[in-house]
């Protein structure tokens, strides 16, 4: 639901009823037990109750009941400060779907000029398939091939299509080329649009859902994505049977990596940074680790399952907070003496590459598809 379209005050809710901003069943499910507090990255930084999932749900309830006005600065700050990593969901004994509540919160508050301008620009760009196509044309992402055809057949179990991520098309075209080389049967339909995750996480979940369904109609068969965040978003709207993140697909199709990644004549040492939505939303953790271990010496990164601070647009909207979340991870990487940190999400890849460079670290951040391709056929 969205906020009011004019400046007139919203009528007070009837006794016992809310404003209709949130799914009341989800709000009521939270029992305020506090299990979520240690899992929350922003609570770890501040120690402030309002910067925890439990505290934010308390704020949501106050907004829903009218106890706090919609222009309360704490509401604006905390809806933005949350990373949306969903780590709280994995430890919640009541099964609160916090990610959905956060989307509802931003749907209401991030309207018009209240939506961060960077998010508005990015959402406008990814809403135009022609621009995405042109970006990919220049950057030379994967094209054609496989059994996926040209689109339009929907859920066909005999085909599989490689989804071209919006960020990857422009920044990391080698990722889709590596994925297509690993599994040549993957089709790469042209003129793909955005999956809608960017919209869903930035105050327009309705459009985000519509974009997911439109892409589902465009891509035949199983949708294989190299972006953990896109995988979780698409699985939510299209069903988990329809969507596979690359490491899942490689395992299920019997892919056995050969060769090895070497550095200076020795077997490389590599760690993994999990994608929050892939880990916390879909429970995928083992598959990428097994694939890395097949071609290199795998080293577990302490806190690998904790957010790196990328969080979609978060690193651009709140760069200082993003770096504060990431810095302990960079320190852990320095202690591990690894050659590579492997990612399964383009936002994580960008976050780690930029900040490892900022720290002049010799560790290289690469996507799983590229890392496996480095090992050879």
CSV table of C-alpha atoms in Angstrom, one decimal:
chain,number,residue,atom,x,y,z
A,1,UNK,CA,0.0,0.0,0.0
A,2,UNK,CA,1.1,3.5,-0.6
A,3,UNK,CA,0.9,6.7,1.5
A,4,UNK,CA,-1.6,9.5,1.0
A,5,UNK,CA,-1.3,11.4,-2.3
A,6,UNK,CA,-1.9,14.8,-0.9
A,7,UNK,CA,-0.9,16.8,2.2
A,8,UNK,CA,-4.2,16.2,4.0
A,9,UNK,CA,-3.9,14.4,7.3
A,10,UNK,CA,-4.6,10.7,7.4
A,11,UNK,CA,-7.7,9.9,9.5
A,12,UNK,CA,-7.1,8.3,12.8
A,13,UNK,CA,-7.7,4.5,12.8
A,14,UNK,CA,-10.8,3.1,14.4
A,15,UNK,CA,-10.3,1.5,17.8
A,16,UNK,CA,-8.9,-2.0,17.4
A,17,UNK,CA,-8.1,-1.4,13.8
A,18,UNK,CA,-4.9,-0.1,12.2
A,19,UNK,CA,-4.2,2.2,9.2
A,20,UNK,CA,-3.8,-0.7,6.9
A,21,UNK,CA,-0.1,-0.1,6.2
A,22,UNK,CA,1.1,-3.5,7.4
A,23,UNK,CA,0.0,-7.1,7.4
A,24,UNK,CA,-1.5,-7.1,10.9
A,25,UNK,CA,-1.0,-10.9,11.2
A,26,UNK,CA,2.8,-10.4,10.7
A,27,UNK,CA,3.0,-7.5,13.1
A,28,UNK,CA,1.1,-9.6,15.7
A,29,UNK,CA,3.3,-12.6,15.2
A,30,UNK,CA,6.3,-10.8,16.8
A,31,UNK,CA,6.5,-11.7,20.5
A,32,UNK,CA,9.3,-9.3,21.3
A,33,UNK,CA,11.5,-12.1,22.5
A,34,UNK,CA,14.8,-10.5,21.4
A,35,UNK,CA,16.3,-13.5,19.7
A,36,UNK,CA,16.7,-11.2,16.6
A,37,UNK,CA,19.0,-8.7,18.4
A,38,UNK,CA,22.3,-10.6,18.1
A,39,UNK,CA,21.6,-11.4,14.4
A,40,UNK,CA,21.1,-7.7,13.4
A,41,UNK,CA,24.1,-5.9,11.9
A,42,UNK,CA,22.8,-2.4,12.8
A,43,UNK,CA,22.0,-3.4,16.4
A,44,UNK,CA,25.6,-4.8,16.7
A,45,UNK,CA,26.9,-1.4,15.6
A,46,UNK,CA,24.7,0.8,17.8
A,47,UNK,CA,23.4,-1.3,20.7
A,48,UNK,CA,20.2,0.8,20.3
A,49,UNK,CA,16.8,-1.0,20.6
A,50,UNK,CA,15.3,1.1,17.8
A,51,UNK,CA,18.0,-0.2,15.4
A,52,UNK,CA,17.0,-3.8,15.9
A,53,UNK,CA,14.3,-5.8,14.2
A,54,UNK,CA,12.3,-5.9,17.5
A,55,UNK,CA,12.6,-2.2,17.9
A,56,UNK,CA,11.7,-1.5,14.3
A,57,UNK,CA,8.6,-3.7,14.6
A,58,UNK,CA,7.6,-1.6,17.6
A,59,UNK,CA,8.0,1.5,15.4
A,60,UNK,CA,5.9,-0.2,12.7
A,61,UNK,CA,3.1,-0.9,15.3
A,62,UNK,CA,3.2,2.8,16.4
A,63,UNK,CA,2.9,3.9,12.8
A,64,UNK,CA,0.1,1.5,12.1
A,65,UNK,CA,-1.9,2.6,15.2
A,66,UNK,CA,-1.3,6.3,14.7
A,67,UNK,CA,0.8,6.6,17.9
A,68,UNK,CA,3.6,8.1,15.9
A,69,UNK,CA,3.0,10.6,13.1
A,70,UNK,CA,4.1,9.6,9.6
A,71,UNK,CA,6.7,12.4,9.5
A,72,UNK,CA,8.3,11.2,12.7
A,73,UNK,CA,12.1,11.4,12.0
A,74,UNK,CA,12.8,8.1,13.8
A,75,UNK,CA,10.5,6.3,11.3
A,76,UNK,CA,12.3,7.8,8.4
A,77,UNK,CA,15.8,7.0,9.8
A,78,UNK,CA,15.1,3.4,10.8
A,79,UNK,CA,13.3,2.4,7.6
A,80,UNK,CA,16.4,3.6,5.8
A,81,UNK,CA,19.1,2.4,8.3
A,82,UNK,CA,17.9,-1.2,8.1
A,83,UNK,CA,20.0,-3.3,5.7
A,84,UNK,CA,17.1,-5.7,4.9
A,85,UNK,CA,19.4,-8.7,5.2
A,86,UNK,CA,16.7,-10.8,6.8
A,87,UNK,CA,19.2,-12.5,9.2
A,88,UNK,CA,16.6,-11.9,11.9
A,89,UNK,CA,14.2,-14.3,10.1
A,90,UNK,CA,16.5,-17.2,10.5
A,91,UNK,CA,16.5,-17.0,14.3
A,92,UNK,CA,12.9,-15.9,14.9
A,93,UNK,CA,11.0,-18.6,16.8
A,94,UNK,CA,7.7,-17.0,15.8
A,95,UNK,CA,8.4,-17.0,12.1
A,96,UNK,CA,8.0,-13.3,11.5
A,97,UNK,CA,8.5,-12.4,7.8
A,98,UNK,CA,10.4,-9.3,8.6
A,99,UNK,CA,11.5,-8.7,5.0
A,100,UNK,CA,7.9,-8.4,3.9
A,101,UNK,CA,7.2,-6.0,6.7
A,102,UNK,CA,10.1,-3.9,5.7
A,103,UNK,CA,8.8,-3.7,2.1
A,104,UNK,CA,5.4,-2.6,3.4
A,105,UNK,CA,7.1,0.0,5.5
A,106,UNK,CA,9.0,1.5,2.6
A,107,UNK,CA,6.0,1.2,0.3
A,108,UNK,CA,4.3,3.5,2.6
A,109,UNK,CA,7.1,5.9,3.6
A,110,UNK,CA,9.3,6.0,0.5
A,111,UNK,CA,6.8,7.8,-1.8
A,112,UNK,CA,7.5,10.7,-4.2
A,113,UNK,CA,10.2,12.9,-2.8
A,114,UNK,CA,10.5,10.8,0.3
A,115,UNK,CA,12.2,8.1,-1.8
A,116,UNK,CA,16.0,8.6,-2.0
A,117,UNK,CA,16.9,10.3,-5.2
A,118,UNK,CA,19.5,7.6,-6.1
A,119,UNK,CA,16.9,4.9,-5.8
A,120,UNK,CA,14.5,6.9,-8.0
A,121,UNK,CA,17.1,7.2,-10.7
A,122,UNK,CA,18.1,3.5,-10.6
A,123,UNK,CA,14.5,2.4,-10.6
A,124,UNK,CA,13.8,4.6,-13.7
A,125,UNK,CA,16.8,3.1,-15.5
A,126,UNK,CA,16.0,-0.6,-14.9
A,127,UNK,CA,12.4,0.0,-15.9
A,128,UNK,CA,13.5,0.5,-19.5
A,129,UNK,CA,14.5,-2.8,-21.1
A,130,UNK,CA,15.9,-1.0,-24.1
A,131,UNK,CA,18.5,0.7,-21.9
A,132,UNK,CA,19.4,-2.6,-20.3
A,133,UNK,CA,19.8,-4.1,-23.8
A,134,UNK,CA,22.0,-1.3,-24.9
A,135,UNK,CA,24.2,-1.5,-21.8
A,136,UNK,CA,24.7,-5.2,-22.5
A,137,UNK,CA,25.4,-4.6,-26.2
A,138,UNK,CA,28.3,-2.3,-25.3
A,139,UNK,CA,29.6,-4.5,-22.4
A,140,UNK,CA,29.2,-7.8,-24.3
A,141,UNK,CA,27.3,-10.1,-21.8
A,142,UNK,CA,26.4,-13.7,-22.7
A,143,UNK,CA,24.1,-14.1,-25.7
A,144,UNK,CA,22.0,-16.8,-27.4
A,145,UNK,CA,22.8,-20.5,-27.2
A,146,UNK,CA,21.4,-23.3,-25.2
A,147,UNK,CA,17.8,-24.7,-25.2
A,148,UNK,CA,16.2,-21.6,-23.7
A,149,UNK,CA,15.0,-20.2,-27.0
A,150,UNK,CA,13.7,-16.7,-27.4
A,151,UNK,CA,11.2,-16.6,-24.5
A,152,UNK,CA,7.5,-16.8,-24.0
A,153,UNK,CA,7.0,-20.4,-23.0
A,154,UNK,CA,7.0,-19.9,-19.2
A,155,UNK,CA,7.5,-22.9,-16.9
A,156,UNK,CA,8.9,-25.5,-19.3
A,157,UNK,CA,10.7,-28.2,-17.4
A,158,UNK,CA,12.8,-29.2,-20.4
A,159,UNK,CA,14.5,-25.8,-20.8
A,160,UNK,CA,16.6,-23.4,-18.7
A,161,UNK,CA,17.3,-19.7,-19.2
A,162,UNK,CA,20.1,-17.6,-17.9
A,163,UNK,CA,18.8,-14.4,-16.4
A,164,UNK,CA,21.0,-11.4,-17.1
A,165,UNK,CA,21.2,-9.2,-14.0
A,166,UNK,CA,20.8,-5.5,-14.4
A,167,UNK,CA,24.0,-4.7,-12.4
A,168,UNK,CA,26.0,-7.5,-14.0
A,169,UNK,CA,25.1,-6.5,-17.5
A,170,UNK,CA,26.9,-3.2,-17.0
A,171,UNK,CA,29.6,-3.9,-14.4
A,172,UNK,CA,30.3,-7.6,-14.7
A,173,UNK,CA,29.5,-9.0,-18.2
A,174,UNK,CA,32.1,-11.7,-17.8
A,175,UNK,CA,29.9,-13.3,-15.1
A,176,UNK,CA,27.1,-14.2,-17.6
A,177,UNK,CA,29.7,-15.3,-20.2
A,178,UNK,CA,31.4,-17.6,-17.6
A,179,UNK,CA,28.0,-19.0,-16.5
A,180,UNK,CA,27.0,-19.8,-20.1
A,181,UNK,CA,30.4,-21.4,-20.7
A,182,UNK,CA,30.0,-23.6,-17.7
A,183,UNK,CA,26.5,-24.8,-18.8
A,184,UNK,CA,26.2,-24.4,-22.6
A,185,UNK,CA,22.6,-25.7,-22.5
A,186,UNK,CA,21.5,-22.5,-20.9
A,187,UNK,CA,19.5,-20.2,-23.2
A,188,UNK,CA,20.0,-16.5,-23.0
A,189,UNK,CA,16.9,-14.8,-24.3
A,190,UNK,CA,17.3,-11.3,-25.7
A,191,UNK,CA,15.6,-8.1,-24.5
A,192,UNK,CA,15.3,-9.3,-20.9
A,193,UNK,CA,14.0,-6.8,-18.4
A,194,UNK,CA,14.7,-6.3,-14.7
A,195,UNK,CA,13.4,-8.8,-12.2
A,196,UNK,CA,11.9,-6.1,-10.0
A,197,UNK,CA,14.0,-6.7,-6.8
A,198,UNK,CA,15.3,-3.1,-6.9
A,199,UNK,CA,11.7,-1.8,-6.9
A,200,UNK,CA,10.6,-4.1,-4.1
A,201,UNK,CA,13.4,-3.1,-1.8
A,202,UNK,CA,13.0,0.6,-2.5
A,203,UNK,CA,9.3,1.4,-1.8
A,204,UNK,CA,7.4,-0.1,-4.8
A,205,UNK,CA,6.9,-3.8,-4.1
A,206,UNK,CA,3.7,-3.8,-6.4
A,207,UNK,CA,5.7,-2.9,-9.4
A,208,UNK,CA,8.5,-5.2,-8.3
A,209,UNK,CA,6.1,-8.1,-8.3
A,210,UNK,CA,4.7,-7.2,-11.7
A,211,UNK,CA,8.3,-7.1,-13.1
A,212,UNK,CA,9.1,-10.5,-11.7
A,213,UNK,CA,6.0,-12.0,-13.4
A,214,UNK,CA,6.8,-10.3,-16.6
A,215,UNK,CA,10.3,-11.7,-16.6
A,216,UNK,CA,9.0,-15.1,-15.8
A,217,UNK,CA,6.9,-15.0,-18.9
A,218,UNK,CA,9.8,-13.8,-20.9
A,219,UNK,CA,12.3,-16.5,-19.8
A,220,UNK,CA,11.4,-20.1,-20.7
A,221,UNK,CA,11.8,-23.0,-18.3
A,222,UNK,CA,13.9,-22.9,-15.2
A,223,UNK,CA,15.3,-19.4,-14.5
A,224,UNK,CA,19.0,-19.6,-13.6
A,225,UNK,CA,20.4,-16.4,-12.0
A,226,UNK,CA,23.9,-15.4,-10.9
A,227,UNK,CA,22.5,-12.9,-8.3
A,228,UNK,CA,21.4,-14.2,-4.9
A,229,UNK,CA,19.1,-11.2,-4.3
A,230,UNK,CA,17.3,-11.7,-7.6
A,231,UNK,CA,16.9,-15.4,-6.9
A,232,UNK,CA,15.1,-14.8,-3.6
A,233,UNK,CA,12.9,-12.1,-5.2
A,234,UNK,CA,11.9,-14.2,-8.2
A,235,UNK,CA,11.4,-17.3,-6.0
A,236,UNK,CA,9.0,-15.4,-3.8
A,237,UNK,CA,6.9,-14.3,-6.8
A,238,UNK,CA,7.3,-17.2,-9.2
A,239,UNK,CA,7.8,-20.1,-6.8
A,240,UNK,CA,10.9,-21.9,-5.7
A,241,UNK,CA,10.5,-24.6,-8.3
A,242,UNK,CA,10.9,-22.2,-11.1
A,243,UNK,CA,14.1,-20.4,-9.9
A,244,UNK,CA,17.6,-21.6,-9.3
A,245,UNK,CA,20.7,-19.7,-8.2
A,246,UNK,CA,23.7,-20.7,-10.3
A,247,UNK,CA,25.3,-23.0,-7.6
A,248,UNK,CA,22.0,-24.8,-7.1
A,249,UNK,CA,21.7,-25.3,-10.8
A,250,UNK,CA,25.2,-26.6,-11.2
A,251,UNK,CA,24.7,-29.2,-8.4
A,252,UNK,CA,21.3,-30.3,-9.6
A,253,UNK,CA,22.6,-30.8,-13.2
A,254,UNK,CA,25.6,-32.8,-12.1
A,255,UNK,CA,28.3,-30.3,-12.8
A,256,UNK,CA,31.6,-31.5,-11.6
A,257,UNK,CA,34.4,-28.9,-11.7
A,258,UNK,CA,37.7,-30.0,-13.1
A,259,UNK,CA,41.1,-28.4,-12.9
A,260,UNK,CA,42.1,-26.0,-10.2
A,261,UNK,CA,42.6,-22.4,-9.6
A,262,UNK,CA,46.3,-21.7,-8.9
A,263,UNK,CA,48.3,-18.7,-7.7
A,264,UNK,CA,52.1,-18.7,-8.2
A,265,UNK,CA,52.0,-22.4,-9.0
A,266,UNK,CA,50.1,-23.5,-5.9
A,267,UNK,CA,46.5,-24.3,-5.3
A,268,UNK,CA,44.6,-21.0,-4.5
A,269,UNK,CA,43.1,-20.3,-1.1
A,270,UNK,CA,39.6,-19.0,-1.3
A,271,UNK,CA,36.8,-17.9,1.0
A,272,UNK,CA,33.1,-17.2,0.3
A,273,UNK,CA,30.9,-14.2,1.2
A,274,UNK,CA,27.3,-15.4,1.3
A,275,UNK,CA,24.5,-13.4,-0.3
A,276,UNK,CA,22.1,-12.4,2.5
A,277,UNK,CA,19.0,-13.1,0.6
A,278,UNK,CA,20.3,-16.3,-0.9
A,279,UNK,CA,21.3,-17.6,2.6
A,280,UNK,CA,18.5,-16.1,4.7
A,281,UNK,CA,15.7,-16.2,2.2
A,282,UNK,CA,16.4,-19.5,0.3
A,283,UNK,CA,18.7,-21.3,2.7
A,284,UNK,CA,21.4,-21.9,0.0
A,285,UNK,CA,24.8,-22.1,1.7
A,286,UNK,CA,26.5,-25.5,1.0
A,287,UNK,CA,26.4,-25.5,-2.8
A,288,UNK,CA,28.8,-22.6,-3.5
A,289,UNK,CA,31.2,-23.8,-0.8
A,290,UNK,CA,31.3,-27.3,-2.3
A,291,UNK,CA,32.1,-25.9,-5.7
A,292,UNK,CA,34.9,-23.6,-4.4
A,293,UNK,CA,36.4,-26.5,-2.5
A,294,UNK,CA,36.5,-28.6,-5.7
A,295,UNK,CA,38.9,-26.2,-7.4
A,296,UNK,CA,40.7,-24.5,-4.5
A,297,UNK,CA,41.5,-24.8,-0.9
A,298,UNK,CA,38.4,-23.5,0.8
A,299,UNK,CA,38.8,-21.3,3.9
A,300,UNK,CA,35.7,-20.4,5.9
A,301,UNK,CA,35.5,-16.6,6.4
A,302,UNK,CA,34.3,-15.8,10.0
A,303,UNK,CA,31.0,-14.0,9.6
A,304,UNK,CA,30.6,-15.1,6.0
A,305,UNK,CA,26.9,-15.3,6.6
A,306,UNK,CA,26.7,-11.8,7.9
A,307,UNK,CA,25.9,-8.9,5.6
A,308,UNK,CA,28.8,-7.2,3.8
A,309,UNK,CA,26.9,-3.8,3.8
A,310,UNK,CA,26.1,-3.8,0.1
A,311,UNK,CA,22.4,-4.6,0.6
A,312,UNK,CA,21.2,-3.5,-2.9
A,313,UNK,CA,21.2,0.3,-3.0
A,314,UNK,CA,22.3,0.6,0.7
A,315,UNK,CA,26.0,1.1,-0.1
A,316,UNK,CA,25.0,4.1,-2.3
A,317,UNK,CA,22.3,5.5,0.0
A,318,UNK,CA,24.3,5.2,3.3
A,319,UNK,CA,28.0,4.7,2.3
A,320,UNK,CA,29.4,5.4,5.8
A,321,UNK,CA,27.1,2.9,7.5
A,322,UNK,CA,27.8,0.4,4.7
A,323,UNK,CA,31.5,0.6,5.3
A,324,UNK,CA,31.0,0.3,9.1
A,325,UNK,CA,29.2,-3.0,8.5
A,326,UNK,CA,31.9,-4.2,6.1
A,327,UNK,CA,35.1,-3.2,7.9
A,328,UNK,CA,35.2,-6.2,10.4
A,329,UNK,CA,34.9,-8.5,7.5
A,330,UNK,CA,37.8,-6.9,5.7
A,331,UNK,CA,39.9,-7.3,8.9
A,332,UNK,CA,38.9,-11.0,9.0
A,333,UNK,CA,39.9,-11.5,5.4
A,334,UNK,CA,43.3,-9.9,6.1
A,335,UNK,CA,43.9,-12.4,8.9
A,336,UNK,CA,42.9,-15.4,6.7
A,337,UNK,CA,45.7,-14.9,4.1
A,338,UNK,CA,43.4,-15.9,1.2
A,339,UNK,CA,43.9,-15.2,-2.4
A,340,UNK,CA,40.2,-14.8,-3.3
A,341,UNK,CA,36.9,-14.0,-1.7
A,342,UNK,CA,34.2,-15.5,-3.9
A,343,UNK,CA,30.7,-13.9,-4.2
A,344,UNK,CA,27.3,-15.0,-5.4
A,345,UNK,CA,25.8,-11.6,-5.8
A,346,UNK,CA,26.9,-8.6,-7.9
A,347,UNK,CA,26.2,-6.1,-5.2
A,348,UNK,CA,28.5,-8.0,-2.8
A,349,UNK,CA,31.1,-8.3,-5.5
A,350,UNK,CA,31.1,-4.5,-6.1
A,351,UNK,CA,31.2,-3.8,-2.4
A,352,UNK,CA,34.2,-6.1,-1.7
A,353,UNK,CA,36.1,-5.1,-4.8
A,354,UNK,CA,35.9,-1.4,-4.1
A,355,UNK,CA,36.7,-1.6,-0.4
A,356,UNK,CA,39.5,-4.2,-0.8
A,357,UNK,CA,41.0,-1.8,-3.2
A,358,UNK,CA,40.5,1.1,-0.7
A,359,UNK,CA,42.4,-1.0,1.9
A,360,UNK,CA,45.1,-1.9,-0.7
A,361,UNK,CA,44.4,-5.6,0.0
A,362,UNK,CA,45.9,-8.2,-2.3
A,363,UNK,CA,42.7,-10.3,-2.0
A,364,UNK,CA,40.7,-10.5,-5.2
A,365,UNK,CA,36.8,-10.5,-5.1
A,366,UNK,CA,35.4,-12.6,-7.9
A,367,UNK,CA,32.0,-14.1,-8.7
A,368,UNK,CA,31.6,-17.8,-8.4
A,369,UNK,CA,31.0,-18.3,-12.1
A,370,UNK,CA,34.3,-16.5,-13.0
A,371,UNK,CA,36.1,-18.4,-10.3
A,372,UNK,CA,35.0,-21.8,-11.6
A,373,UNK,CA,35.9,-20.7,-15.1
A,374,UNK,CA,39.4,-19.9,-14.0
A,375,UNK,CA,39.9,-23.5,-13.1
A,376,UNK,CA,39.5,-24.5,-16.8
A,377,UNK,CA,37.0,-26.8,-18.5
